Amino acid sequence: MNSKHSLTRGRTAARWRAGAAVMAVAALSLTACSGDNGAATDSDDDSAAPVVEETGPVTIRFSWWGSDTRHETTQKVIELFEEKNPNITVTPDYTDWGGYWDKLATTVAGGDTPDVMTQEERYLSDYAARGVLADMNDLPIATDKIDSTVLESGQIDGGLYGVATGVNAYSIVADPAIFEEAGVEMPDDTTWTWEDFVDIANEISANTPDGTYGVQDFGGNEAGFSIYARQHGESLYDADGKLGYSEQTLTDWNQMMLDIIDGGGEPDAARSVEIAEGGPEQSLLGTNKGAMGFWWSNQLSAISAAAGRDLVLLRAPGESEAERTGMYFKPAMYYSVSKTTEHPAAAAKFVDFLLNDPEAGALILSDRGLPANTDVREAVAGDLAPADQQAADFLASLSDDIVDGPAVPPEGAADIPEITSRINTELIFERMSAADAAKQFTQEAAAAIGQ
């Protein structure tokens, strides 16, 4: 996500917590009223009530965010599902990203939770902790074709509260044309180090016309630091929901940003902030003014289209010398089921269809990340656009090296992107030292997650 979305997400998280008491009461009230409707419920022996499929007409609501293109695609998927399941009607409930979380929080607080909803990793713990989401382990949804590290990303305290819609990886997008223009060889991304990365960025800037840079500033997204921390045997968050890194590791990361700025490898701070407010079309890569940038792999198609030429994906630096693999498969988003749905069987059947039906996969393609179901991903490979196919091949090349993923972000993690972006701005304007920025981030992040 760019920083503009990060700020929106942070403000929405604050509004969520402001209404937490109301939502908790609403969720508890709905649970009490759900009776014997078949929804997954907690019990003394942790066994769930059996989910009984209904034969009569059933209507469920599916909530998601996205562009007009996603809305049109999803409507086609819903029509296909209804054709195959004539007793189930799916009511679409969609909005753009900016309004989604306010709308979802309001509907949950009002006792009108969607039967099936789309979740994002930074919000999953919040909704699960407040009893909004069903444990999908108790629902008839096939997950055996989803990579275990991806499936685990939706697990909290043994429960499965979200199943990945698709996967991507935070990686470097590179423009071979600018490397060639600068007379710099493309790196071997299986062996390059962070020192190599800094040197390459600075060298490209020095050997290209003014206004062209080695790399776009990447300190405003915590995913990059998550990779770096994991490579050093640490983590952004640990399994207990606490901060899992040392301030020294974050200081070193911040210093690398300053080294790139001092070496001319990225634009000045004012320009970097301006670029961060835009999307792929305004990025250095999208405007043919940058050789590298950190992006999610499923954004390759949009950036390549903006650039008007072929771009390539590279692994993050430092993987070969790391204590552990830093890169990981990230769910693009999750499908979750309401704990209070009156139609758990129908909701589960719809989620199973979205995940596992090849015809649904052929419609969705990479819209929600490359399919999490590896069989579906393979089945639709021939229908993917060239950039999406490259992303699929890139993910496949990582599969033997990625051994685990980060812990699910704890409650309050929705505020972290705004904190990251704001403190990174202070850092690149050199209003904070690397160490002071690390200390400030740690203090604010700890407060956000209640540590």
Coordinates of C-alpha atoms in Angstrom, one line a residue, residues 163-353:
V163 CA -8.4 -17.9 4.4
A164 CA -6.2 -16.1 1.8
T165 CA -7.8 -15.1 -1.4
G166 CA -4.5 -15.1 -3.2
V167 CA -0.9 -14.6 -2.5
N168 CA 1.9 -12.2 -3.4
A169 CA 5.4 -11.3 -2.1
Y170 CA 7.1 -8.0 -1.3
S171 CA 9.9 -7.8 -3.8
I172 CA 11.9 -5.5 -6.0
V173 CA 10.5 -4.4 -9.3
A174 CA 13.3 -3.4 -11.6
D175 CA 13.6 -1.7 -15.0
P176 CA 16.3 -3.4 -17.2
A177 CA 16.2 -0.5 -19.6
I178 CA 17.5 2.0 -16.9
F179 CA 20.1 -0.5 -15.8
E180 CA 21.3 -0.7 -19.4
E181 CA 21.2 3.1 -19.7
A182 CA 23.4 3.5 -16.6
G183 CA 25.8 0.8 -17.7
V184 CA 25.1 -1.2 -14.6
E185 CA 24.6 -5.0 -14.8
M186 CA 21.4 -6.5 -13.4
P187 CA 22.2 -8.1 -10.0
D188 CA 22.1 -11.8 -9.3
D189 CA 19.2 -11.6 -6.9
T190 CA 20.0 -15.0 -5.4
T191 CA 23.3 -13.7 -4.0
W192 CA 23.1 -9.9 -3.7
T193 CA 23.5 -8.1 -0.3
W194 CA 22.0 -5.0 1.1
E195 CA 25.3 -3.3 0.6
D196 CA 25.2 -4.3 -3.1
F197 CA 21.7 -2.8 -3.3
V198 CA 22.8 0.5 -1.9
D199 CA 25.8 0.7 -4.2
I200 CA 23.7 -0.2 -7.2
A201 CA 21.1 2.4 -6.5
N202 CA 23.7 5.2 -6.0
E203 CA 25.7 4.1 -9.1
I204 CA 22.6 4.2 -11.3
S205 CA 21.7 7.7 -10.1
A206 CA 25.2 8.9 -10.8
N207 CA 25.2 7.5 -14.4
T208 CA 21.8 8.6 -15.6
P209 CA 20.3 12.0 -16.4
D210 CA 19.1 14.3 -13.6
G211 CA 15.7 13.2 -12.4
T212 CA 16.4 9.5 -12.9
Y213 CA 17.2 7.5 -9.8
G214 CA 18.4 4.1 -8.6
V215 CA 15.4 3.4 -6.3
Q216 CA 12.2 4.9 -5.0
D217 CA 12.1 5.6 -1.3
F218 CA 10.9 2.4 0.5
G219 CA 11.0 3.3 4.2
G220 CA 7.3 4.2 4.4
N221 CA 6.1 0.6 4.2
E222 CA 6.8 -1.7 7.1
A223 CA 6.9 -4.8 4.9
G224 CA 10.5 -4.0 3.9
F225 CA 11.6 -3.8 7.5
S226 CA 9.7 -7.0 8.2
I227 CA 11.9 -8.8 5.6
Y228 CA 15.1 -7.2 7.0
A229 CA 14.2 -8.1 10.6
R230 CA 13.4 -11.7 9.7
Q231 CA 16.8 -12.0 7.9
H232 CA 18.4 -11.0 11.2
G233 CA 16.5 -13.6 13.2
E234 CA 14.0 -11.1 14.5
S235 CA 10.5 -10.1 13.4
L236 CA 8.2 -7.0 13.3
Y237 CA 5.8 -8.9 15.6
D238 CA 6.5 -12.1 17.5
A239 CA 4.1 -15.0 18.1
D240 CA 2.8 -13.4 21.3
G241 CA 1.7 -10.2 19.5
K242 CA 4.6 -8.1 20.8
L243 CA 7.3 -6.2 18.9
G244 CA 9.9 -8.7 17.9
Y245 CA 12.9 -6.7 16.8
S246 CA 15.8 -4.8 18.5
E247 CA 16.0 -1.0 18.2
Q248 CA 19.6 -1.6 16.8
T249 CA 18.2 -3.6 13.9
L250 CA 15.7 -0.8 13.1
T251 CA 18.4 1.8 13.5
D252 CA 20.5 -0.1 10.9
W253 CA 17.6 -0.2 8.5
N254 CA 17.0 3.5 9.0
Q255 CA 20.7 4.3 8.4
M256 CA 20.5 2.4 5.1
M257 CA 17.8 4.8 4.0
L258 CA 20.0 7.8 4.9
D259 CA 23.0 6.2 3.1
I260 CA 20.9 6.0 -0.1
I261 CA 19.8 9.6 0.2
D262 CA 23.3 10.8 0.9
G263 CA 24.6 8.8 -2.1
G264 CA 22.0 10.3 -4.4
G265 CA 20.3 6.9 -5.0
E266 CA 16.8 8.2 -4.4
P267 CA 15.1 11.6 -4.8
D268 CA 15.2 14.2 -2.2
A269 CA 12.7 14.0 0.7
A270 CA 10.1 16.4 -0.8
R271 CA 10.0 14.5 -4.1
S272 CA 9.8 11.2 -2.3
V273 CA 6.8 12.2 -0.2
E274 CA 5.1 13.5 -3.4
I275 CA 5.7 10.2 -5.2
A276 CA 4.5 8.2 -2.2
E277 CA 1.1 9.9 -2.4
G278 CA 0.5 8.4 -5.8
G279 CA 0.1 4.8 -7.1
P280 CA 1.9 2.9 -9.8
E281 CA 1.2 5.5 -12.5
Q282 CA 3.1 8.2 -10.5
S283 CA 5.9 6.0 -9.3
L284 CA 9.5 6.3 -10.5
L285 CA 9.2 3.0 -12.3
G286 CA 5.8 3.9 -13.8
T287 CA 7.2 7.2 -15.2
N288 CA 10.5 5.6 -16.4
K289 CA 12.5 7.6 -13.8
G290 CA 13.6 4.9 -11.5
A291 CA 15.5 1.6 -11.8
M292 CA 14.1 -0.1 -8.7
G293 CA 11.3 0.0 -6.2
F294 CA 9.8 -2.2 -3.6
W295 CA 6.3 -3.4 -4.5
W296 CA 4.0 -6.3 -4.0
S297 CA 4.5 -8.9 -6.8
N298 CA 0.8 -8.6 -7.8
Q299 CA 1.4 -4.9 -8.7
L300 CA 3.8 -5.8 -11.4
S301 CA 1.1 -5.7 -14.1
A302 CA -0.1 -2.2 -13.2
I303 CA 3.5 -0.8 -12.9
S304 CA 4.5 -2.4 -16.2
A305 CA 1.4 -0.9 -17.9
A306 CA 2.3 2.5 -16.6
A307 CA 5.9 2.2 -17.7
G308 CA 4.9 1.0 -21.1
R309 CA 7.7 -1.6 -21.1
D310 CA 8.7 -4.9 -19.5
L311 CA 9.8 -4.8 -15.9
V312 CA 11.2 -7.7 -13.8
L313 CA 10.8 -9.0 -10.3
L314 CA 13.9 -9.5 -8.1
R315 CA 14.3 -11.1 -4.7
A316 CA 15.0 -8.8 -1.8
P317 CA 18.7 -8.3 -1.1
G318 CA 20.3 -10.2 1.7
E319 CA 18.5 -13.5 1.4
S320 CA 21.6 -15.5 0.7
E321 CA 23.5 -14.2 3.8
A322 CA 20.5 -14.2 6.1
E323 CA 20.0 -16.2 9.3
R324 CA 16.6 -17.1 7.9
T325 CA 14.5 -16.3 4.8
G326 CA 13.2 -12.8 5.1
M327 CA 10.8 -13.0 2.2
Y328 CA 7.4 -14.6 2.7
F329 CA 4.1 -15.2 1.0
K330 CA 1.5 -12.6 2.0
P331 CA -2.2 -13.1 1.5
A332 CA -3.4 -10.3 -0.8
M333 CA -6.5 -10.4 1.5
Y334 CA -8.7 -12.9 3.3
Y335 CA -12.2 -14.4 3.1
S336 CA -13.8 -14.5 6.5
V337 CA -17.2 -15.8 7.7
S338 CA -19.3 -14.1 10.3
K339 CA -19.6 -16.0 13.6
T340 CA -23.2 -15.0 13.8
T341 CA -24.3 -15.9 10.2
E342 CA -27.7 -17.6 10.1
H343 CA -26.5 -19.6 7.1
P344 CA -23.0 -21.0 7.9
A345 CA -23.3 -23.9 5.4
A346 CA -24.1 -21.5 2.5
A347 CA -21.4 -19.1 3.6
A348 CA -18.9 -21.9 3.7
K349 CA -20.0 -23.2 0.3
F350 CA -19.5 -19.8 -1.2
V351 CA -16.0 -19.3 0.3
D352 CA -15.1 -22.9 -0.8
F353 CA -16.3 -22.0 -4.3

